[in-house]
Amino acid sequence: MMSFIADLQQYQFLQNALITSIMVGIICGVIGSFIIMRGMALMGDAISHAVLPGVAISYMLGINYFYGAVFFGIVTAVGIGVVSQNSRIKSDSAIGIVFSAFFALGVILISKAQTATDLTQILFGSVLSVRPSDMIMTLIISVIVLLVVFLFYKELLISTFDATMAAAYGLPTKWIHYGIMVLLTLTTVASLQTVGVILVVAMLITPASTAYLLTNKFSMMITLAAFFGALSSVIGLYISSEYNLESGAVIVLVATILFLLAFIFSPKHGVLWRSLRTKKSKASI
Amino acid sequence: MRKTIEVSHLNVSYFGNKALKDVSFSFQTGNLIGIIGPNGAGKSTLIKAMLHLIPTDSGNVSINDQPIKNIRRNIAYVPQRSDIDWDFPIVVKDTVLLGTFPNIKLFRRPSKADKEWAAHCLEKVGMQDYATRQIGELSGGQQQRVFLARALAQKADFFFLDEPFVGIDVASEEMIIDILRDLRDEGKTVMVVHHDLSKVEAYFDELILLNKEVIESGPVQEVVRPDIMSKAYSMDFNMLQQMGAHNV
């Protein structure tokens, strides 16, 4: 532990990694809370995979991978909407079709565009190679995501809980949906370096699900999800640097352990108390 | 200005199947209006189409000569219970508070006055003791009362309720219909999708009998006649009423 803190003070790259992964943990928790309550967990997985061709094309064009990734993320969100609304294809199938196609395209393009980054780095992340420019990018994305959620919290809450009422009183629920897709894409792009394409979905879903088991208030769920996301990042980064393990994978496993603790011990929704309550009520009968 | 709620030539289809055929009717505002008809008659579709919650093929809807989109904030909608995620992390008092959102400006949060008003609405439906319960912990009737409180919190003039009496206890049903009557007496317009034919005459002033098209609409005693009802329901109407017709 002490050596980790000493390393932190000594090495700039470790500081960058820590700050970046904390920010990513926070925004993944926040956006993840909306994603899981809207039943769009699969959508998070889809967008994270589908940004791959965008990353490849950005390398080819010599521009920041952010632009290409955001472009493909939004194309995917719209594409999924078009396929599921204009045919009898159900939305989970539409998601599967669209994202695997983009992911396949991305795999080919990345191998052609091999320059600074290789495929493994994008798939699994490499938080220790975060450059200051990436950190700034993550910071900007985090500020945007948190600001939008703060400003439009009322509208986001009601359209997530009861989209019909939201539409009935005149909220543009379709645009809110695409707005969330844009935030999701931004969050995904920010997470590429920390946990990589494949494991982004875990950072979106797992801390938010942990929080979901612990509270009956949505704003509290968002706060807790952000906290668990950040906590997973810090602990995960510490373990991975101490034992020289893949950082993204360790962060995800830490998030999973936190989830398991909540799953078992949550006072309201954990399996332990639930089974004790059932036993009690059986005994009283 | 005429005080009416008017629907003309409304057509709705799902993937090529007609759900509503040329639906037209008009009512004075300030009435308690029931929408009845057999399963699959398009009752819920009608109120969703009226509020433009689903796409329509053609048709026109106006309230007091205004298109719906001009008066949206003045419309409170209570969805079917099956449309709600009862596991959502929200407690009763916060659910009612959502009813104040349509009248709160962008970027603003509910004020203390909004919270007090929501608490008052919760009292009106007799649910104040459950304020901090998660909504999934309530019975069906309690859930319906909470959603009615949410609609009351909106201070709307027009109320649309989709099957509010399905699967709820008698006490809740009586309380809800009393509140709807009070709203009507205050001059509000209440439209209710309804199932149970045995109570139609007791509950509503006006009625729309629907079976994809309007079979009949008008004052309740003019619609609830065996010869008219049997046009919509294939069974004998007297038999339907005796059975209570909960699941027709």
Short mmCIF file of C-alpha atoms in Angstrom, two decimals:
data_model
loop_
_atom_site.label_atom_id
_atom_site.label_comp_id
_atom_site.label_asym_id
_atom_site.label_seq_id
_atom_site.Cartn_x
_atom_site.Cartn_y
_atom_site.Cartn_z
CA MET A 1 0.00 0.00 0.00
CA MET A 2 2.72 2.46 1.01
CA SER A 3 4.72 1.66 -2.06
CA PHE A 4 1.67 2.31 -4.24
CA ILE A 5 1.33 5.77 -2.68
CA ALA A 6 5.04 6.40 -3.09
CA ASP A 7 4.81 5.33 -6.74
CA LEU A 8 1.85 7.63 -7.19
CA GLN A 9 3.89 10.56 -5.96
CA GLN A 10 6.82 9.60 -8.08
CA TYR A 11 5.29 8.60 -11.41
CA GLN A 12 3.24 10.97 -13.49
CA PHE A 13 1.82 8.11 -15.60
CA LEU A 14 0.38 6.44 -12.52
CA GLN A 15 -1.26 9.68 -11.42
CA ASN A 16 -2.77 10.12 -14.88
CA ALA A 17 -4.01 6.56 -14.79
CA LEU A 18 -5.60 7.01 -11.36
CA ILE A 19 -7.31 10.31 -12.18
CA THR A 20 -8.58 9.03 -15.52
CA SER A 21 -9.93 5.79 -14.14
CA ILE A 22 -11.67 7.55 -11.25
CA MET A 23 -13.41 9.89 -13.70
CA VAL A 24 -14.37 6.97 -15.90
CA GLY A 25 -15.71 5.08 -12.88
CA ILE A 26 -17.87 8.05 -11.94
CA ILE A 27 -19.45 8.72 -15.34
CA CYS A 28 -19.93 5.01 -16.05
CA GLY A 29 -21.87 4.73 -12.78
CA VAL A 30 -24.01 7.75 -13.59
CA ILE A 31 -24.86 6.82 -17.19
CA GLY A 32 -25.07 3.14 -16.25
CA SER A 33 -27.86 3.94 -13.77
CA PHE A 34 -29.98 5.36 -16.58
CA ILE A 35 -29.03 2.53 -18.93
CA ILE A 36 -30.08 -0.29 -16.59
CA MET A 37 -33.33 1.37 -15.48
CA ARG A 38 -34.25 1.91 -19.13
CA GLY A 39 -33.57 -1.76 -19.86
CA MET A 40 -30.79 -0.81 -22.26
CA ALA A 41 -27.87 -2.79 -20.81
CA LEU A 42 -27.35 -4.55 -24.13
CA MET A 43 -27.28 -1.17 -25.85
CA GLY A 44 -24.27 -0.22 -23.73
CA ASP A 45 -22.47 -3.33 -24.89
CA ALA A 46 -23.45 -2.62 -28.48
CA ILE A 47 -22.20 0.96 -28.57
CA SER A 48 -18.90 0.06 -26.94
CA HIS A 49 -18.18 -2.58 -29.58
CA ALA A 50 -19.48 -0.53 -32.47
CA VAL A 51 -17.10 2.39 -31.89
CA LEU A 52 -14.20 0.20 -33.02
CA PRO A 53 -14.34 1.10 -36.75
CA GLY A 54 -14.48 4.74 -35.72
CA VAL A 55 -11.27 4.34 -33.77
CA ALA A 56 -9.59 2.64 -36.75
CA ILE A 57 -10.69 5.25 -39.27
CA SER A 58 -9.54 8.03 -36.96
CA TYR A 59 -6.06 6.49 -36.90
CA MET A 60 -6.09 6.25 -40.69
CA LEU A 61 -7.09 9.89 -41.03
CA GLY A 62 -4.66 10.95 -38.33
CA ILE A 63 -7.33 12.60 -36.19
CA ASN A 64 -8.13 12.01 -32.52
CA TYR A 65 -9.92 8.66 -32.14
CA PHE A 66 -12.62 10.47 -30.18
CA TYR A 67 -14.29 11.93 -33.30
CA GLY A 68 -14.55 8.68 -35.22
CA ALA A 69 -15.74 6.79 -32.15
CA VAL A 70 -18.48 9.28 -31.35
CA PHE A 71 -19.60 9.27 -34.98
CA PHE A 72 -19.90 5.47 -35.09
CA GLY A 73 -21.54 5.33 -31.68
CA ILE A 74 -24.32 7.61 -32.84
CA VAL A 75 -24.68 5.85 -36.21
CA THR A 76 -25.11 2.59 -34.26
CA ALA A 77 -27.76 4.02 -31.92
CA VAL A 78 -29.72 5.41 -34.87
CA GLY A 79 -29.21 2.23 -36.93
CA ILE A 80 -30.58 0.03 -34.15
CA GLY A 81 -33.59 2.30 -33.80
CA VAL A 82 -34.27 2.21 -37.55
CA VAL A 83 -34.04 -1.58 -37.81
CA SER A 84 -36.24 -2.30 -34.77
CA GLN A 85 -38.89 0.35 -35.49
CA ASN A 86 -39.32 -0.39 -39.18
CA SER A 87 -39.50 -4.16 -39.19
CA ARG A 88 -40.73 -7.01 -37.08
CA ILE A 89 -37.19 -7.56 -35.78
CA LYS A 90 -37.17 -7.23 -32.00
CA SER A 91 -34.82 -4.68 -30.53
CA ASP A 92 -32.38 -7.14 -28.92
CA SER A 93 -31.92 -8.85 -32.28
CA ALA A 94 -31.51 -5.49 -34.00
CA ILE A 95 -28.83 -4.59 -31.45
CA GLY A 96 -27.04 -7.90 -32.11
CA ILE A 97 -27.10 -7.48 -35.88
CA VAL A 98 -25.90 -3.89 -35.97
CA PHE A 99 -23.15 -4.00 -33.36
CA SER A 100 -21.57 -7.25 -34.46
CA ALA A 101 -21.42 -5.94 -38.03
CA PHE A 102 -19.65 -2.77 -36.91
CA PHE A 103 -17.36 -4.72 -34.60
CA ALA A 104 -16.37 -7.07 -37.44
CA LEU A 105 -15.69 -4.08 -39.66
CA GLY A 106 -13.63 -2.56 -36.86
CA VAL A 107 -11.48 -5.67 -36.44
CA ILE A 108 -10.56 -5.59 -40.13
CA LEU A 109 -9.93 -1.86 -40.20
CA ILE A 110 -7.78 -1.89 -37.06
CA SER A 111 -5.51 -4.57 -38.49
CA LYS A 112 -5.12 -2.46 -41.65
CA ALA A 113 -4.57 0.74 -39.70
CA GLN A 114 -1.95 -0.61 -37.36
CA THR A 115 -0.02 2.42 -36.26
CA ALA A 116 0.27 3.64 -32.72
CA THR A 117 -2.14 1.24 -31.10
CA ASP A 118 -2.80 -2.43 -31.57
CA LEU A 119 -6.08 -4.27 -31.29
CA THR A 120 -5.44 -5.73 -27.83
CA GLN A 121 -4.89 -2.29 -26.38
CA ILE A 122 -8.30 -1.09 -27.57
CA LEU A 123 -10.08 -4.31 -26.68
CA PHE A 124 -8.70 -4.54 -23.16
CA GLY A 125 -7.58 -1.01 -22.39
CA SER A 126 -4.21 0.14 -21.12
CA VAL A 127 -4.72 2.65 -18.42
CA LEU A 128 -1.03 2.93 -17.62
CA SER A 129 -0.33 4.36 -21.07
CA VAL A 130 -2.85 7.19 -20.68
CA ARG A 131 -1.34 10.38 -22.10
CA PRO A 132 -2.06 13.81 -20.59
CA SER A 133 -4.11 14.64 -23.72
CA ASP A 134 -6.29 11.56 -23.12
CA MET A 135 -6.73 12.64 -19.53
CA ILE A 136 -7.89 16.10 -20.62
CA MET A 137 -10.30 14.46 -23.07
CA THR A 138 -11.73 12.26 -20.31
CA LEU A 139 -12.05 15.30 -18.07
CA ILE A 140 -13.96 17.24 -20.74
CA ILE A 141 -16.27 14.30 -21.40
CA SER A 142 -16.88 13.84 -17.68
CA VAL A 143 -17.79 17.49 -17.23
CA ILE A 144 -20.19 17.35 -20.19
CA VAL A 145 -21.87 14.14 -19.00
CA LEU A 146 -22.26 15.28 -15.40
CA LEU A 147 -23.45 18.74 -16.38
CA VAL A 148 -26.10 17.41 -18.79
CA VAL A 149 -27.38 14.92 -16.20
CA PHE A 150 -27.48 17.65 -13.54
CA LEU A 151 -29.27 20.19 -15.73
CA PHE A 152 -31.83 17.81 -17.22
CA TYR A 153 -32.23 15.52 -14.22
CA LYS A 154 -35.98 16.14 -13.95
CA GLU A 155 -36.61 15.26 -17.57
CA LEU A 156 -34.24 12.28 -17.51
CA LEU A 157 -35.86 10.88 -14.35
CA ILE A 158 -39.42 11.07 -15.57
CA SER A 159 -38.71 9.78 -19.07
CA THR A 160 -36.79 6.87 -17.55
CA PHE A 161 -39.48 5.98 -15.01
CA ASP A 162 -42.63 6.66 -17.02
CA ALA A 163 -41.96 7.51 -20.66
CA THR A 164 -45.68 7.60 -21.45
CA MET A 165 -46.43 10.30 -18.89
CA ALA A 166 -43.36 12.20 -20.07
CA ALA A 167 -44.62 12.08 -23.67
CA ALA A 168 -48.19 12.91 -22.58
CA TYR A 169 -47.13 16.22 -21.06
CA GLY A 170 -44.99 17.06 -24.06
CA LEU A 171 -41.41 15.96 -23.40
CA PRO A 172 -39.55 14.96 -26.59
CA THR A 173 -38.91 11.40 -25.39
CA LYS A 174 -37.36 10.30 -28.68
CA TRP A 175 -34.75 13.07 -28.53
CA ILE A 176 -34.12 12.31 -24.86
CA HIS A 177 -33.42 8.71 -25.93
CA TYR A 178 -30.90 9.85 -28.54
CA GLY A 179 -29.43 12.31 -26.04
CA ILE A 180 -28.75 9.45 -23.67
CA MET A 181 -27.23 7.48 -26.56
CA VAL A 182 -24.83 10.37 -27.17
CA LEU A 183 -23.88 10.49 -23.48
CA LEU A 184 -23.46 6.71 -23.54
CA THR A 185 -21.18 6.97 -26.56
CA LEU A 186 -19.09 9.70 -24.92
CA THR A 187 -18.80 7.61 -21.76
CA THR A 188 -17.78 4.57 -23.76
CA VAL A 189 -15.11 6.50 -25.62
CA ALA A 190 -13.72 7.83 -22.35
CA SER A 191 -13.61 4.27 -21.00
CA LEU A 192 -11.74 2.76 -23.94
CA GLN A 193 -8.34 3.49 -22.43
CA THR A 194 -9.15 2.32 -18.93
CA VAL A 195 -11.06 -0.90 -19.41
CA GLY A 196 -11.25 -1.36 -23.18
CA VAL A 197 -14.09 -2.09 -25.56
CA ILE A 198 -14.96 -5.52 -24.21
CA LEU A 199 -15.22 -4.63 -20.54
CA VAL A 200 -16.87 -1.19 -20.78
CA VAL A 201 -20.26 -2.79 -20.38
CA ALA A 202 -19.20 -4.12 -16.97
CA MET A 203 -18.34 -0.63 -15.75
CA LEU A 204 -21.71 0.61 -17.00
CA ILE A 205 -23.84 -2.15 -15.55
CA THR A 206 -22.10 -3.60 -12.50
CA PRO A 207 -21.64 -0.54 -10.22
CA ALA A 208 -25.13 0.71 -11.16
CA SER A 209 -26.63 -2.70 -10.35
CA THR A 210 -24.79 -2.75 -7.02
CA ALA A 211 -26.30 0.65 -6.21
CA TYR A 212 -29.73 -0.51 -7.38
CA LEU A 213 -29.69 -3.22 -4.71
CA LEU A 214 -28.98 -0.70 -1.96
CA THR A 215 -31.45 2.15 -2.36
CA ASN A 216 -35.04 3.07 -3.23
CA LYS A 217 -34.15 6.53 -4.44
CA PHE A 218 -32.94 7.06 -7.99
CA SER A 219 -30.72 10.08 -7.24
CA MET A 220 -29.07 8.04 -4.46
CA MET A 221 -28.63 5.13 -6.86
CA ILE A 222 -26.74 7.42 -9.25
CA THR A 223 -24.52 8.73 -6.45
CA LEU A 224 -23.75 5.26 -5.12
CA ALA A 225 -23.10 3.92 -8.63
CA ALA A 226 -20.59 6.71 -9.24
CA PHE A 227 -18.96 5.96 -5.89
CA PHE A 228 -18.71 2.21 -6.57
CA GLY A 229 -17.38 2.91 -10.06
CA ALA A 230 -14.65 5.16 -8.69
CA LEU A 231 -13.88 2.80 -5.81
CA SER A 232 -13.51 -0.14 -8.20
CA SER A 233 -11.11 1.92 -10.28
CA VAL A 234 -8.92 2.90 -7.35
CA ILE A 235 -8.76 -0.57 -5.79
CA GLY A 236 -8.40 -2.22 -9.18
CA LEU A 237 -5.56 0.05 -10.22
CA TYR A 238 -3.78 -0.53 -6.92
CA ILE A 239 -4.02 -4.32 -7.21
CA SER A 240 -3.01 -4.35 -10.85
CA SER A 241 0.06 -2.20 -10.30
CA GLU A 242 1.04 -4.11 -7.14
CA TYR A 243 0.77 -7.55 -8.72
CA ASN A 244 1.38 -6.53 -12.33
CA LEU A 245 -2.02 -7.64 -13.62
CA GLU A 246 -4.17 -6.41 -16.51
CA SER A 247 -5.71 -3.23 -15.07
CA GLY A 248 -9.05 -3.25 -16.92
CA ALA A 249 -9.77 -6.83 -15.93
CA VAL A 250 -8.86 -6.23 -12.28
CA ILE A 251 -11.07 -3.12 -12.10
CA VAL A 252 -14.01 -5.12 -13.47
CA LEU A 253 -13.44 -7.95 -11.00
CA VAL A 254 -13.33 -5.50 -8.08
CA ALA A 255 -16.65 -4.03 -9.28
CA THR A 256 -18.04 -7.56 -9.43
CA ILE A 257 -16.93 -8.34 -5.86
CA LEU A 258 -18.68 -5.16 -4.66
CA PHE A 259 -21.77 -6.34 -6.52
CA LEU A 260 -21.63 -9.78 -4.89
CA LEU A 261 -21.35 -8.19 -1.44
CA ALA A 262 -24.47 -6.11 -2.13
CA PHE A 263 -26.23 -9.10 -3.68
CA ILE A 264 -25.73 -11.10 -0.50
CA PHE A 265 -25.77 -8.48 2.27
CA SER A 266 -28.02 -5.66 1.02
CA PRO A 267 -30.47 -4.92 3.88
CA LYS A 268 -33.44 -4.43 1.55
CA HIS A 269 -32.74 -6.56 -1.49
CA GLY A 270 -29.93 -8.94 -0.52
CA VAL A 271 -30.45 -12.71 -0.63
CA LEU A 272 -29.24 -13.20 2.95
CA TRP A 273 -31.82 -10.99 4.69
CA ARG A 274 -34.46 -12.03 2.22
CA SER A 275 -34.04 -15.69 3.08
CA LEU A 276 -33.93 -14.85 6.81
CA ARG A 277 -37.18 -12.89 6.43
CA THR A 278 -38.82 -15.78 4.61
CA LYS A 279 -37.75 -18.19 7.38
CA LYS A 280 -39.08 -15.83 10.02
CA SER A 281 -42.44 -15.43 8.31
CA LYS A 282 -42.66 -19.18 7.81
CA ALA A 283 -41.88 -19.73 11.49
CA SER A 284 -44.54 -17.23 12.53
CA ILE A 285 -47.11 -19.14 10.49
CA MET B 1 -65.28 29.33 -27.72
CA ARG B 2 -67.03 25.97 -27.50
CA LYS B 3 -66.10 23.93 -24.46
CA THR B 4 -65.82 20.58 -26.13
CA ILE B 5 -63.54 17.66 -26.58
CA GLU B 6 -63.66 16.65 -30.24
CA VAL B 7 -62.26 13.71 -32.13
CA SER B 8 -62.86 13.47 -35.86
CA HIS B 9 -62.04 10.69 -38.31
CA LEU B 10 -59.26 9.18 -36.21
CA ASN B 11 -57.58 6.19 -37.87
CA VAL B 12 -54.85 4.06 -36.33
CA SER B 13 -53.19 0.92 -37.64
CA TYR B 14 -50.52 -1.45 -36.32
CA PHE B 15 -48.42 -3.06 -39.06
CA GLY B 16 -51.27 -2.85 -41.57
CA ASN B 17 -54.03 -3.98 -39.17
CA LYS B 18 -56.68 -1.40 -38.46
CA ALA B 19 -56.88 -0.73 -34.71
CA LEU B 20 -59.24 2.25 -34.94
CA LYS B 21 -61.53 2.95 -37.90
CA ASP B 22 -62.76 6.46 -38.54
CA VAL B 23 -63.43 7.25 -34.89
CA SER B 24 -65.40 10.47 -34.36
CA PHE B 25 -67.20 11.82 -31.31
CA SER B 26 -67.57 14.99 -29.33
CA PHE B 27 -68.44 15.74 -25.73
CA GLN B 28 -68.92 18.76 -23.57
CA THR B 29 -65.99 19.29 -21.25
CA GLY B 30 -66.66 18.97 -17.54
CA ASN B 31 -67.97 15.43 -17.84
CA LEU B 32 -66.96 12.03 -16.60
CA ILE B 33 -66.60 10.04 -19.81
CA GLY B 34 -66.19 6.26 -20.00
CA ILE B 35 -64.67 4.34 -22.90
CA ILE B 36 -65.97 0.78 -22.98
CA GLY B 37 -65.84 -2.12 -25.40
CA PRO B 38 -64.71 -5.74 -25.65
CA ASN B 39 -61.08 -6.89 -25.41
CA GLY B 40 -59.06 -5.69 -28.37
CA ALA B 41 -61.60 -2.98 -29.17
CA GLY B 42 -58.86 -0.36 -29.11
CA LYS B 43 -59.89 1.44 -25.91
CA SER B 44 -56.35 2.14 -24.69
CA THR B 45 -55.28 2.79 -28.26
CA LEU B 46 -57.96 5.49 -28.47
CA ILE B 47 -56.69 7.55 -25.55
CA LYS B 48 -53.07 7.03 -26.60
CA ALA B 49 -53.94 8.15 -30.13
CA MET B 50 -55.89 11.14 -28.80
CA LEU B 51 -52.80 12.26 -26.88
CA HIS B 52 -50.48 11.49 -29.85
CA LEU B 53 -48.58 8.93 -27.80
CA ILE B 54 -48.76 6.56 -30.76
CA PRO B 55 -48.68 7.44 -34.46
CA THR B 56 -52.02 7.93 -36.18
CA ASP B 57 -52.83 7.48 -39.89
CA SER B 58 -55.22 10.39 -40.01
CA GLY B 59 -57.69 12.32 -37.91
CA ASN B 60 -58.01 15.35 -35.75
CA VAL B 61 -58.27 15.85 -32.00
CA SER B 62 -59.04 19.14 -30.30
CA ILE B 63 -60.01 20.29 -26.85
CA ASN B 64 -61.75 23.65 -26.59
CA ASP B 65 -60.76 24.24 -30.23
CA GLN B 66 -57.07 23.86 -29.36
CA PRO B 67 -54.88 21.12 -30.82
CA ILE B 68 -53.59 18.72 -28.16
CA LYS B 69 -50.00 19.91 -28.49
CA ASN B 70 -51.00 23.38 -27.24
CA ILE B 71 -52.46 22.13 -23.98
CA ARG B 72 -50.22 19.18 -23.12
CA ARG B 73 -49.19 20.47 -19.69
CA ASN B 74 -52.86 20.67 -18.86
CA ILE B 75 -53.37 16.94 -19.50
CA ALA B 76 -52.76 14.40 -16.75
CA TYR B 77 -52.36 10.82 -17.92
CA VAL B 78 -52.56 7.77 -15.66
CA PRO B 79 -51.09 4.74 -17.40
CA GLN B 80 -52.21 1.14 -17.04
CA ARG B 81 -50.57 -0.45 -14.03
CA SER B 82 -48.91 -3.03 -16.26
CA ASP B 83 -47.03 -0.22 -18.08
CA ILE B 84 -45.08 0.75 -14.97
CA ASP B 85 -41.79 -0.72 -13.71
CA TRP B 86 -42.75 -1.32 -10.08
CA ASP B 87 -39.15 -2.17 -9.17
CA PHE B 88 -37.98 1.32 -10.05
CA PRO B 89 -36.03 2.90 -7.16
CA ILE B 90 -38.61 5.49 -6.23
CA VAL B 91 -40.75 5.97 -3.12
CA VAL B 92 -44.40 6.98 -2.96
CA LYS B 93 -43.94 10.69 -2.15
CA ASP B 94 -41.37 11.15 -4.92
CA THR B 95 -43.71 9.44 -7.38
CA VAL B 96 -46.44 11.95 -6.54
CA LEU B 97 -43.93 14.79 -6.81
CA LEU B 98 -43.36 13.81 -10.46
CA GLY B 99 -46.84 15.22 -11.08
CA THR B 100 -45.51 18.72 -10.40
CA PHE B 101 -42.75 18.40 -13.04
CA PRO B 102 -44.85 19.52 -16.04
CA ASN B 103 -45.33 22.89 -14.35
CA ILE B 104 -41.70 23.36 -13.29
CA LYS B 105 -39.41 25.26 -15.67
CA LEU B 106 -36.40 23.66 -17.34
CA PHE B 107 -33.30 23.48 -15.08
CA ARG B 108 -35.47 24.11 -12.01
CA ARG B 109 -36.07 21.66 -9.15
CA PRO B 110 -39.32 21.13 -7.23
CA SER B 111 -39.71 23.84 -4.58
CA LYS B 112 -40.83 23.44 -0.99
CA ALA B 113 -44.31 24.51 -2.08
CA ASP B 114 -44.32 21.78 -4.76
CA LYS B 115 -43.40 19.20 -2.13
CA GLU B 116 -46.13 20.39 0.20
CA TRP B 117 -48.65 20.28 -2.62
CA ALA B 118 -47.59 16.73 -3.50
CA ALA B 119 -47.97 15.71 0.16
CA HIS B 120 -51.46 17.24 0.15
CA CYS B 121 -52.39 15.24 -2.99
CA LEU B 122 -51.11 12.10 -1.31
CA GLU B 123 -53.39 12.81 1.65
CA LYS B 124 -56.34 13.22 -0.70
CA VAL B 125 -55.98 9.58 -1.75
CA GLY B 126 -55.39 8.49 1.85
CA MET B 127 -51.84 7.26 1.24
CA GLN B 128 -49.85 9.66 3.45
CA ASP B 129 -48.80 6.84 5.80
CA TYR B 130 -47.02 5.13 2.90
CA ALA B 131 -45.02 8.18 1.80
CA THR B 132 -41.61 6.55 2.19
CA ARG B 133 -42.48 3.10 0.85
CA GLN B 134 -41.03 1.91 -2.44
CA ILE B 135 -43.92 1.74 -4.94
CA GLY B 136 -43.55 -2.00 -5.52
CA GLU B 137 -44.38 -2.71 -1.85
CA LEU B 138 -47.95 -1.47 -2.28
CA SER B 139 -51.09 -3.39 -3.22
CA GLY B 140 -52.67 -2.81 -6.64
CA GLY B 141 -55.30 -0.45 -5.27
CA GLN B 142 -52.72 1.54 -3.33
CA GLN B 143 -50.54 1.82 -6.42
CA GLN B 144 -53.46 3.13 -8.42
CA ARG B 145 -54.26 5.71 -5.73
CA VAL B 146 -50.64 6.91 -5.73
CA PHE B 147 -50.78 7.40 -9.49
CA LEU B 148 -54.06 9.26 -9.16
CA ALA B 149 -52.37 11.49 -6.56
CA ARG B 150 -49.62 12.13 -9.10
CA ALA B 151 -52.24 13.19 -11.65
CA LEU B 152 -53.88 15.47 -9.06
CA ALA B 153 -50.49 17.05 -8.35
CA GLN B 154 -50.34 18.18 -11.97
CA LYS B 155 -53.27 20.61 -11.44
CA ALA B 156 -54.55 19.67 -14.88
CA ASP B 157 -57.99 20.31 -16.37
CA PHE B 158 -58.11 17.11 -18.40
CA PHE B 159 -57.55 13.64 -16.98
CA PHE B 160 -57.04 10.46 -18.98
CA LEU B 161 -57.01 7.18 -17.04
CA ASP B 162 -56.23 3.84 -18.65
CA GLU B 163 -58.03 0.96 -16.88
CA PRO B 164 -57.73 2.43 -13.37
CA PHE B 165 -60.05 -0.15 -11.79
CA VAL B 166 -58.40 -3.34 -13.02
CA GLY B 167 -57.25 -5.67 -10.22
CA ILE B 168 -57.84 -3.32 -7.31
CA ASP B 169 -59.77 -3.63 -4.03
CA VAL B 170 -63.30 -2.30 -3.55
CA ALA B 171 -62.30 0.42 -1.06
CA SER B 172 -59.69 1.83 -3.47
CA GLU B 173 -62.17 1.70 -6.34
CA GLU B 174 -64.75 3.67 -4.35
CA MET B 175 -62.20 6.22 -3.26
CA ILE B 176 -60.95 6.70 -6.83
CA ILE B 177 -64.40 7.12 -8.34
CA ASP B 178 -65.29 9.63 -5.59
CA ILE B 179 -62.21 11.69 -6.43
CA LEU B 180 -63.01 11.52 -10.15
CA ARG B 181 -66.54 12.75 -9.40
CA ASP B 182 -65.12 15.62 -7.35
CA LEU B 183 -62.90 16.56 -10.26
CA ARG B 184 -65.90 16.52 -12.58
CA ASP B 185 -67.83 18.72 -10.14
CA GLU B 186 -64.93 21.18 -10.19
CA GLY B 187 -65.42 21.42 -13.97
CA LYS B 188 -62.58 19.11 -15.01
CA THR B 189 -62.94 16.61 -17.82
CA VAL B 190 -62.17 12.98 -17.00
CA MET B 191 -61.87 10.20 -19.58
CA VAL B 192 -61.60 6.63 -18.30
CA VAL B 193 -60.93 3.39 -20.16
CA HIS B 194 -63.18 0.93 -18.38
CA HIS B 195 -63.87 -2.79 -18.33
CA ASP B 196 -66.58 -3.62 -15.84
CA LEU B 197 -70.00 -3.21 -17.47
CA SER B 198 -71.95 -3.68 -14.25
CA LYS B 199 -70.94 -0.26 -12.90
CA VAL B 200 -70.95 1.75 -16.09
CA GLU B 201 -74.24 3.52 -15.40
CA ALA B 202 -73.25 4.40 -11.84
CA TYR B 203 -69.85 5.78 -12.80
CA PHE B 204 -70.15 7.81 -15.98
CA ASP B 205 -72.09 10.72 -17.42
CA GLU B 206 -71.14 10.03 -21.00
CA LEU B 207 -70.03 6.88 -22.73
CA ILE B 208 -68.19 5.78 -25.86
CA LEU B 209 -68.91 2.21 -26.89
CA LEU B 210 -66.02 1.12 -29.02
CA ASN B 211 -65.21 -1.91 -31.12
CA LYS B 212 -62.49 -0.59 -33.43
CA GLU B 213 -65.12 1.88 -34.57
CA VAL B 214 -67.54 3.91 -32.49
CA ILE B 215 -70.67 1.78 -32.03
CA GLU B 216 -72.41 4.52 -30.09
CA SER B 217 -71.50 7.59 -28.07
CA GLY B 218 -73.51 9.93 -25.92
CA PRO B 219 -75.18 10.16 -22.52
CA VAL B 220 -74.77 6.92 -20.61
CA GLN B 221 -78.47 5.95 -20.52
CA GLU B 222 -78.67 6.26 -24.31
CA VAL B 223 -75.69 3.95 -24.84
CA VAL B 224 -76.36 1.30 -22.20
CA ARG B 225 -79.26 -0.33 -24.02
CA PRO B 226 -79.34 -4.02 -24.79
CA ASP B 227 -79.86 -3.52 -28.54
CA ILE B 228 -76.84 -1.19 -28.75
CA MET B 229 -74.55 -3.09 -26.37
CA SER B 230 -75.05 -6.37 -28.18
CA LYS B 231 -73.65 -4.74 -31.33
CA ALA B 232 -70.28 -4.53 -29.63
CA TYR B 233 -70.39 -7.65 -27.48
CA SER B 234 -71.27 -10.92 -29.10
CA MET B 235 -72.92 -12.22 -25.91
CA ASP B 236 -76.34 -11.26 -24.66
CA PHE B 237 -76.02 -8.00 -22.75
CA ASN B 238 -78.23 -8.90 -19.78
CA MET B 239 -76.12 -11.95 -19.21
CA LEU B 240 -72.97 -9.82 -19.36
CA GLN B 241 -74.21 -7.48 -16.68
CA GLN B 242 -75.23 -10.33 -14.40
CA MET B 243 -71.83 -11.89 -14.71
CA GLY B 244 -70.21 -8.62 -13.76
CA ALA B 245 -68.35 -8.96 -17.03
CA HIS B 246 -64.92 -8.46 -15.51
CA ASN B 247 -63.14 -10.31 -18.22
CA VAL B 248 -65.06 -9.64 -21.36
#
